[in-house]
CSV table of C-alpha atoms and ligand atoms in Angstrom, one decimal:
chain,number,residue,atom,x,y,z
V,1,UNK,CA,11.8,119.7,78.8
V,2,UNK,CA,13.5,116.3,78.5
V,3,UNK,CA,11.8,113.6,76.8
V,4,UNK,CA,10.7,110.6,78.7
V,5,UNK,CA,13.8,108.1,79.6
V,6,UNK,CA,13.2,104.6,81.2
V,7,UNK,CA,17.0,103.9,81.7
V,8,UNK,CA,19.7,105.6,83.4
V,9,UNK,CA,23.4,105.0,83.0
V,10,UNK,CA,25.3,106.1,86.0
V,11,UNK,CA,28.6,106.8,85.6
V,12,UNK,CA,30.0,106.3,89.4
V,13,UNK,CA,33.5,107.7,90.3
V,14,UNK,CA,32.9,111.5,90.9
V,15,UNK,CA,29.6,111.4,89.8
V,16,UNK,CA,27.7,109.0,93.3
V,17,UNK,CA,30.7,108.0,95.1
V,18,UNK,CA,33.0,110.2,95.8
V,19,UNK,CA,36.3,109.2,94.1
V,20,UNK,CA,38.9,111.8,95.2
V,21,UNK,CA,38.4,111.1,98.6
V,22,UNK,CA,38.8,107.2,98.4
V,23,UNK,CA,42.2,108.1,96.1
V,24,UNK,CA,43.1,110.7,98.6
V,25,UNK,CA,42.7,107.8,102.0
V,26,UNK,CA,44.4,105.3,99.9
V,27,UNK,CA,47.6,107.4,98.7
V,28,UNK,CA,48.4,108.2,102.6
V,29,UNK,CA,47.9,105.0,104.4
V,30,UNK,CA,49.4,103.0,101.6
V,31,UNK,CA,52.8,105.0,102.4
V,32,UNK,CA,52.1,104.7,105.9
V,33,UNK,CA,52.7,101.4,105.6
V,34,UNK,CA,55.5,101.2,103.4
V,35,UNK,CA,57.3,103.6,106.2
V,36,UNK,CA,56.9,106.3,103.9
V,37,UNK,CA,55.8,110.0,105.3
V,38,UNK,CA,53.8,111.9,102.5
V,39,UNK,CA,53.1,115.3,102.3
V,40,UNK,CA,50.2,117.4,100.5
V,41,UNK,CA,52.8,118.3,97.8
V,42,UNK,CA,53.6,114.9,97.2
V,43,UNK,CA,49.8,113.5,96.6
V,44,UNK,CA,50.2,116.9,94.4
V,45,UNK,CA,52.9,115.1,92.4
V,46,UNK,CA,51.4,112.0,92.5
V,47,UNK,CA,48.3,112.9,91.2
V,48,UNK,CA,49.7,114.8,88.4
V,49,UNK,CA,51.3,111.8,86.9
V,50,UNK,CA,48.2,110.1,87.6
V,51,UNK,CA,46.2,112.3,85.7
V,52,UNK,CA,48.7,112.1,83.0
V,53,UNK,CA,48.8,108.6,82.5
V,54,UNK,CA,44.9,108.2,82.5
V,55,UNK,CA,44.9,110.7,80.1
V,56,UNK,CA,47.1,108.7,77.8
V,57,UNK,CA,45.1,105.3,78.3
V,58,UNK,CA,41.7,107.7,77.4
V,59,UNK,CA,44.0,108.2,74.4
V,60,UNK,CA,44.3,104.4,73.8
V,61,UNK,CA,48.3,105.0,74.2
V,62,UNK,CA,48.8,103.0,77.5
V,63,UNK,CA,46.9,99.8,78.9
V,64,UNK,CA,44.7,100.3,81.8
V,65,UNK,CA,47.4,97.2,83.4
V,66,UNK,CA,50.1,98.9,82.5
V,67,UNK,CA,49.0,102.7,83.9
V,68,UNK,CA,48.5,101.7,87.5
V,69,UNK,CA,51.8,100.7,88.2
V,70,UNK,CA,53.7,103.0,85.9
V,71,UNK,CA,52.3,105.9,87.9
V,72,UNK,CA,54.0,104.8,91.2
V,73,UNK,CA,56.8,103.7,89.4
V,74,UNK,CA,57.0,106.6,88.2
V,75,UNK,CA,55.7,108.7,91.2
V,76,UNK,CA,58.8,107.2,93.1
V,77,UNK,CA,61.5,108.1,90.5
V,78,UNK,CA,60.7,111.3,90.5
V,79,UNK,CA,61.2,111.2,94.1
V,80,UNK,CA,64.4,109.5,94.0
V,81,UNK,CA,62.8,106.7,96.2
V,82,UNK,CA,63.7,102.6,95.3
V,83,UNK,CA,60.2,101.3,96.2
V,84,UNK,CA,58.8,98.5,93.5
V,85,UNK,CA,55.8,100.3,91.9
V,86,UNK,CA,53.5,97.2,91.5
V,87,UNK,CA,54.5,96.1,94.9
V,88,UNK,CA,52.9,99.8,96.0
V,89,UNK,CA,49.9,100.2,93.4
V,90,UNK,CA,48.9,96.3,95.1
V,91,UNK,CA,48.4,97.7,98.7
V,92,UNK,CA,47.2,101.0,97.3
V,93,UNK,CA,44.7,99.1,95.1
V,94,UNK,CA,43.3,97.3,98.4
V,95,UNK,CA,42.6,100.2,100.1
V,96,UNK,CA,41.0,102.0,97.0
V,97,UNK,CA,38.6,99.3,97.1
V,98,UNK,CA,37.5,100.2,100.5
V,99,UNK,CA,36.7,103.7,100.0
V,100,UNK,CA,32.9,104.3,99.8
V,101,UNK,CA,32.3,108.0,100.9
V,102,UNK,CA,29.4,109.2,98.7
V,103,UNK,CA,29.4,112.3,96.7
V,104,UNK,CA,26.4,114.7,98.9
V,105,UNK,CA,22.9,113.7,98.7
V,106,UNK,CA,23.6,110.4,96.4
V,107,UNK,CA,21.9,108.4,98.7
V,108,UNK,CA,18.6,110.7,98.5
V,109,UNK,CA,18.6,110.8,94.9
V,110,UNK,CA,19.4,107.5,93.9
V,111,UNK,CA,16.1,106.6,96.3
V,112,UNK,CA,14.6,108.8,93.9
V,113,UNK,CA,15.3,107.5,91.0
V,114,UNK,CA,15.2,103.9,91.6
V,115,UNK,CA,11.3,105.1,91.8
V,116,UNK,CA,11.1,106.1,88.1
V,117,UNK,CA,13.5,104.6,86.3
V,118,UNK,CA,16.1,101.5,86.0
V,119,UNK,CA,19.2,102.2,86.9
V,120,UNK,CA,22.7,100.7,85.5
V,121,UNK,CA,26.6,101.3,86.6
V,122,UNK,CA,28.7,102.3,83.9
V,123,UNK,CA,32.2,102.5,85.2
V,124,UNK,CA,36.1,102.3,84.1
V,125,UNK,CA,38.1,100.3,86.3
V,126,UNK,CA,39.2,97.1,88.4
V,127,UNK,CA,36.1,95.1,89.0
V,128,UNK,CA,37.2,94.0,92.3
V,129,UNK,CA,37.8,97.4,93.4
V,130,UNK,CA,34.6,98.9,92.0
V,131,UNK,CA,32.2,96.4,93.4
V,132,UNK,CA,33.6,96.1,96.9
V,133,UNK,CA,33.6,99.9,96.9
V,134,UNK,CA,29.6,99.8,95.4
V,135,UNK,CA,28.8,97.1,98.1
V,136,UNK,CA,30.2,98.9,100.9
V,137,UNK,CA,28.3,101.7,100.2
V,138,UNK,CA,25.1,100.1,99.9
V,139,UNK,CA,24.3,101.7,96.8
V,140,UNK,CA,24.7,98.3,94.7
V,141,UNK,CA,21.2,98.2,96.2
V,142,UNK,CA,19.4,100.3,94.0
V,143,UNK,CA,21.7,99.3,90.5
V,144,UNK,CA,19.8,97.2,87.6
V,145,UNK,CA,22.9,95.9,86.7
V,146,UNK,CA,26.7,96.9,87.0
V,147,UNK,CA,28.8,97.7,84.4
V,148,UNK,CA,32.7,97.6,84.6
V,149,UNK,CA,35.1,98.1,81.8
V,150,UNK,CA,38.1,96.1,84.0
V,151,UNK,CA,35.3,92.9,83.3
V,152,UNK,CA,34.1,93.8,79.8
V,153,UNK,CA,37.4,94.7,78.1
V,154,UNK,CA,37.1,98.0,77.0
V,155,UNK,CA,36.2,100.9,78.6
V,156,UNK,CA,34.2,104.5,78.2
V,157,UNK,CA,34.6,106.2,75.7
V,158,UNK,CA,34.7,103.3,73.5
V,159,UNK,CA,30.9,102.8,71.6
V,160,UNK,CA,31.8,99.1,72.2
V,161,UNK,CA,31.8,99.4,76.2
V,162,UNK,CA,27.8,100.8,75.5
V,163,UNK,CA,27.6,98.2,73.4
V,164,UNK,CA,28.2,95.3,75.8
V,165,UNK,CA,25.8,97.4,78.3
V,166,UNK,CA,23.0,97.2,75.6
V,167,UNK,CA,23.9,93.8,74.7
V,168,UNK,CA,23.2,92.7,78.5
V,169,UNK,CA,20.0,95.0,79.1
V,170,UNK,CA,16.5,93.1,79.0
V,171,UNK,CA,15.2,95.0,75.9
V,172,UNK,CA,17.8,97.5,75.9
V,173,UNK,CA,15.7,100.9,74.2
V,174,UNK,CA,19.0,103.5,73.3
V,175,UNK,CA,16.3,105.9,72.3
V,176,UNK,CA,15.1,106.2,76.3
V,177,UNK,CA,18.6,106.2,77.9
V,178,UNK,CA,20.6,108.5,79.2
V,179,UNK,CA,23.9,108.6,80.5
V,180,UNK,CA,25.1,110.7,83.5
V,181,UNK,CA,28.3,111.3,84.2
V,182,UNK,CA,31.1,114.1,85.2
V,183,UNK,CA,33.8,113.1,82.7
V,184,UNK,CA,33.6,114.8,79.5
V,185,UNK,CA,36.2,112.8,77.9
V,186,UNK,CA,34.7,109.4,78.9
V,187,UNK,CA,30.9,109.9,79.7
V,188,UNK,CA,29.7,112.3,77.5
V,189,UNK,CA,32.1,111.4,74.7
V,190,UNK,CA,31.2,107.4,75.5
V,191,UNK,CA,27.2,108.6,75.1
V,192,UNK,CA,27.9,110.7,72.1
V,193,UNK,CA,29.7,107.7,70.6
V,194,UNK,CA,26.8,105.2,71.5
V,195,UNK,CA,24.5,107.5,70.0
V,196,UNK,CA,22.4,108.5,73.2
V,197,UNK,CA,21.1,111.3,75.5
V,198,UNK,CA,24.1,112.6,78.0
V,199,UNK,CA,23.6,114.7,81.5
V,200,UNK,CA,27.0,116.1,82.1
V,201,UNK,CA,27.5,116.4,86.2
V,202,UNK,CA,29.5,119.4,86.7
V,203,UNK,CA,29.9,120.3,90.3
V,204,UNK,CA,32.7,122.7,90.1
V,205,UNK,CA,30.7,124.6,87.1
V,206,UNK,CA,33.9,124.4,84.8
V,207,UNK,CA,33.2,125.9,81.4
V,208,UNK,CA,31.1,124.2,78.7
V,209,UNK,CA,34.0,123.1,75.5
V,210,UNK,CA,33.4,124.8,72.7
V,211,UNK,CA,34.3,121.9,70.5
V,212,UNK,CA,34.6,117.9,71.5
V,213,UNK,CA,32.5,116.1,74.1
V,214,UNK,CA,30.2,118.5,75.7
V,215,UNK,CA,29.6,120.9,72.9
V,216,UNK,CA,26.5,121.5,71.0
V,217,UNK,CA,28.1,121.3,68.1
V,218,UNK,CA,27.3,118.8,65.2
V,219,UNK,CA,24.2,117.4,68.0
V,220,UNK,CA,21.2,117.4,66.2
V,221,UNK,CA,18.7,116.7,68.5
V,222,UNK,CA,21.5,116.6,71.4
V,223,UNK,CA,19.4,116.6,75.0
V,224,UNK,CA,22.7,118.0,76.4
V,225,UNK,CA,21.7,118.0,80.0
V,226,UNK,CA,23.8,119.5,82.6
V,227,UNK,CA,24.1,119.4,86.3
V,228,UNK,CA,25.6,121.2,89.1
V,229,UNK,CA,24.1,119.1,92.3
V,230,UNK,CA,22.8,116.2,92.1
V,231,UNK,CA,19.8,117.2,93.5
V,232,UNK,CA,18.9,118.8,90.3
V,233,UNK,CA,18.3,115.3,89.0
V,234,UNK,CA,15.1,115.4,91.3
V,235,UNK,CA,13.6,118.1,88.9
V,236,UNK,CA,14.9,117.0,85.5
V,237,UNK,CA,14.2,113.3,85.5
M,301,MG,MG1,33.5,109.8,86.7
C-alpha cells in the first residue's frame, strides 16, 4: 500500500488539536472583556474576514504581523465599533494560546505512532501561542521536534519552511517522510513543493480539486494519501 516512512510531519491546527474550538473560546471571552456582547452572527462576520485575510497572506499579499490585527480592525469597522484592533488581537492572542482541546482520538493515535515512527510539528503561526497551546495539551510529549513558521520566518506552503525542517532533522531522509495535514493550500501544497509524500486529513469529506494541491495531476509517483478520522492513520502507517 504505502511505502515504508520513518518520519512524520504533523501539521497541528485542525489536524491534532482542535483549532476552531480554541478560535471560537478566544473570540467570546476576549469581547467579554472588552464589555462587548457577541453574538453567533458576529463570530460569523468575524471569521469571514478572518478567512479572508489568511487567505491573502497564503497568497504572500499580507504579512502574517500585519493580518492579525487588520482582521479586528477591520472586524470592528464593519461593526461601526471604535475599539483599537491590536489592543483586541493582544488579549485575543492570549487566550488563543490557551486553547488545547484535541481534535477526537489524537491522543490514541499519536501513542501509536510515536511507536513506529518520529514524529515533527509543522505549523503556521505565533510560536508563543503554538507551544503553550502544544504544552498544555501534553502532546509536545510525543513530538521529535517542533516546527513553527512565526520562529523560522516563512511559513507552509513555502518549500523553504520544509527546508528549515530538513535542515534541523538528524539525517533528515525526504524520500521516507510524509506530511499530514488538513489544509490543501498549506500542507499538501507545502509537501508537494518540498517534494515529499502528503496524507490529506479531511474530516468533513469535502471534494478532492481537480487541479492544484490535492490533485493527482502532474504526481508521478504521488502517494496521495487521504484521511477521514484519524483513526485511519492506525491502518495506513
Ligand atoms: Mg491545519
Amino acid at each position: 500500500m504505502s511505502k515504508t516512512y520513518r518520519d512524520l510531519m504533523l501539521d497541528m491546527d485542525g489536524t491534532f488539536l482542535d483549532f476552531e474550538a480554541a478560535e471560537n473560546n478566544a473570540f467570546y471571552t476576549a469581547m467579554e472583556k472588552f464589555g462587548y456582547t457577541a453574538t453567533e452572527e458576529d463570530y460569523q462576520i468575524y471569521k469571514k474576514i478572518n478567512q479572508g485575510y489568511w487567505e491573502a497572506h497564503e497568497r504572500g499579499e499580507i504579512s502574517r504581523e500585519a493580518l492579525i490585527i487588520a482582521r479586528f480592525t477591520s472586524y470592528f469597522e464593519q461593526k461601526g465599533i471604535d475599539q483599537d484592533g491590536a489592543e483586541f488581537e493582544e488579549v485575543y492572542q492570549e487566550l488563543l494560546g490557551q486553547g488545547h482541546e484535541l481534535i477526537k482520538d489524537a491522543w490514541e493515535v499519536l501513542e501509536y505512532l510515536k511507536s513506529k515512527y518520529r514524529l515533527f510539528v509543522v505549523t503556521n503561526g505565533v510560536e508563543s501561542t503554538q507551544r503553550n497551546r502544544l504544552h498544555l495539551s501534553g502532546i509536545e510529549k510525543f513530538m521529535d521536534d517542533i516546527f513553527i513558521s512565526g520562529c523560522i520566518g516563512v511559513q507552509k506552503p513555502q518549500k523553504e519552511f520544509f527546508d528549515y525542517c530538513f535542515a534541523h532533522m538528524e539525517n533528515a531522509d525526504p524520500e521516507h517522510t510524509i506530511v499530514i495535514g488538513d489544509s490543501l493550500t498549506s500542507d499538501i501544497q507545502g509537501g508537494m513543493n518540498a517534494g515529499i509524500d502528503t496524507c490529506w486529513f479531511n474530516p468533513k469529506g469535502k471534494a478532492r480539486p481537480q487541479t492544484g494541491a490535492g490533485s493527482l495531476a502532474g504526481r508521478e509517483g504521488f502517494t496521495d494519501l487521504e484521511i477521514g478520522s484519524l483513526k485511519e492513520l492506525k491502518d495506513i502507517l
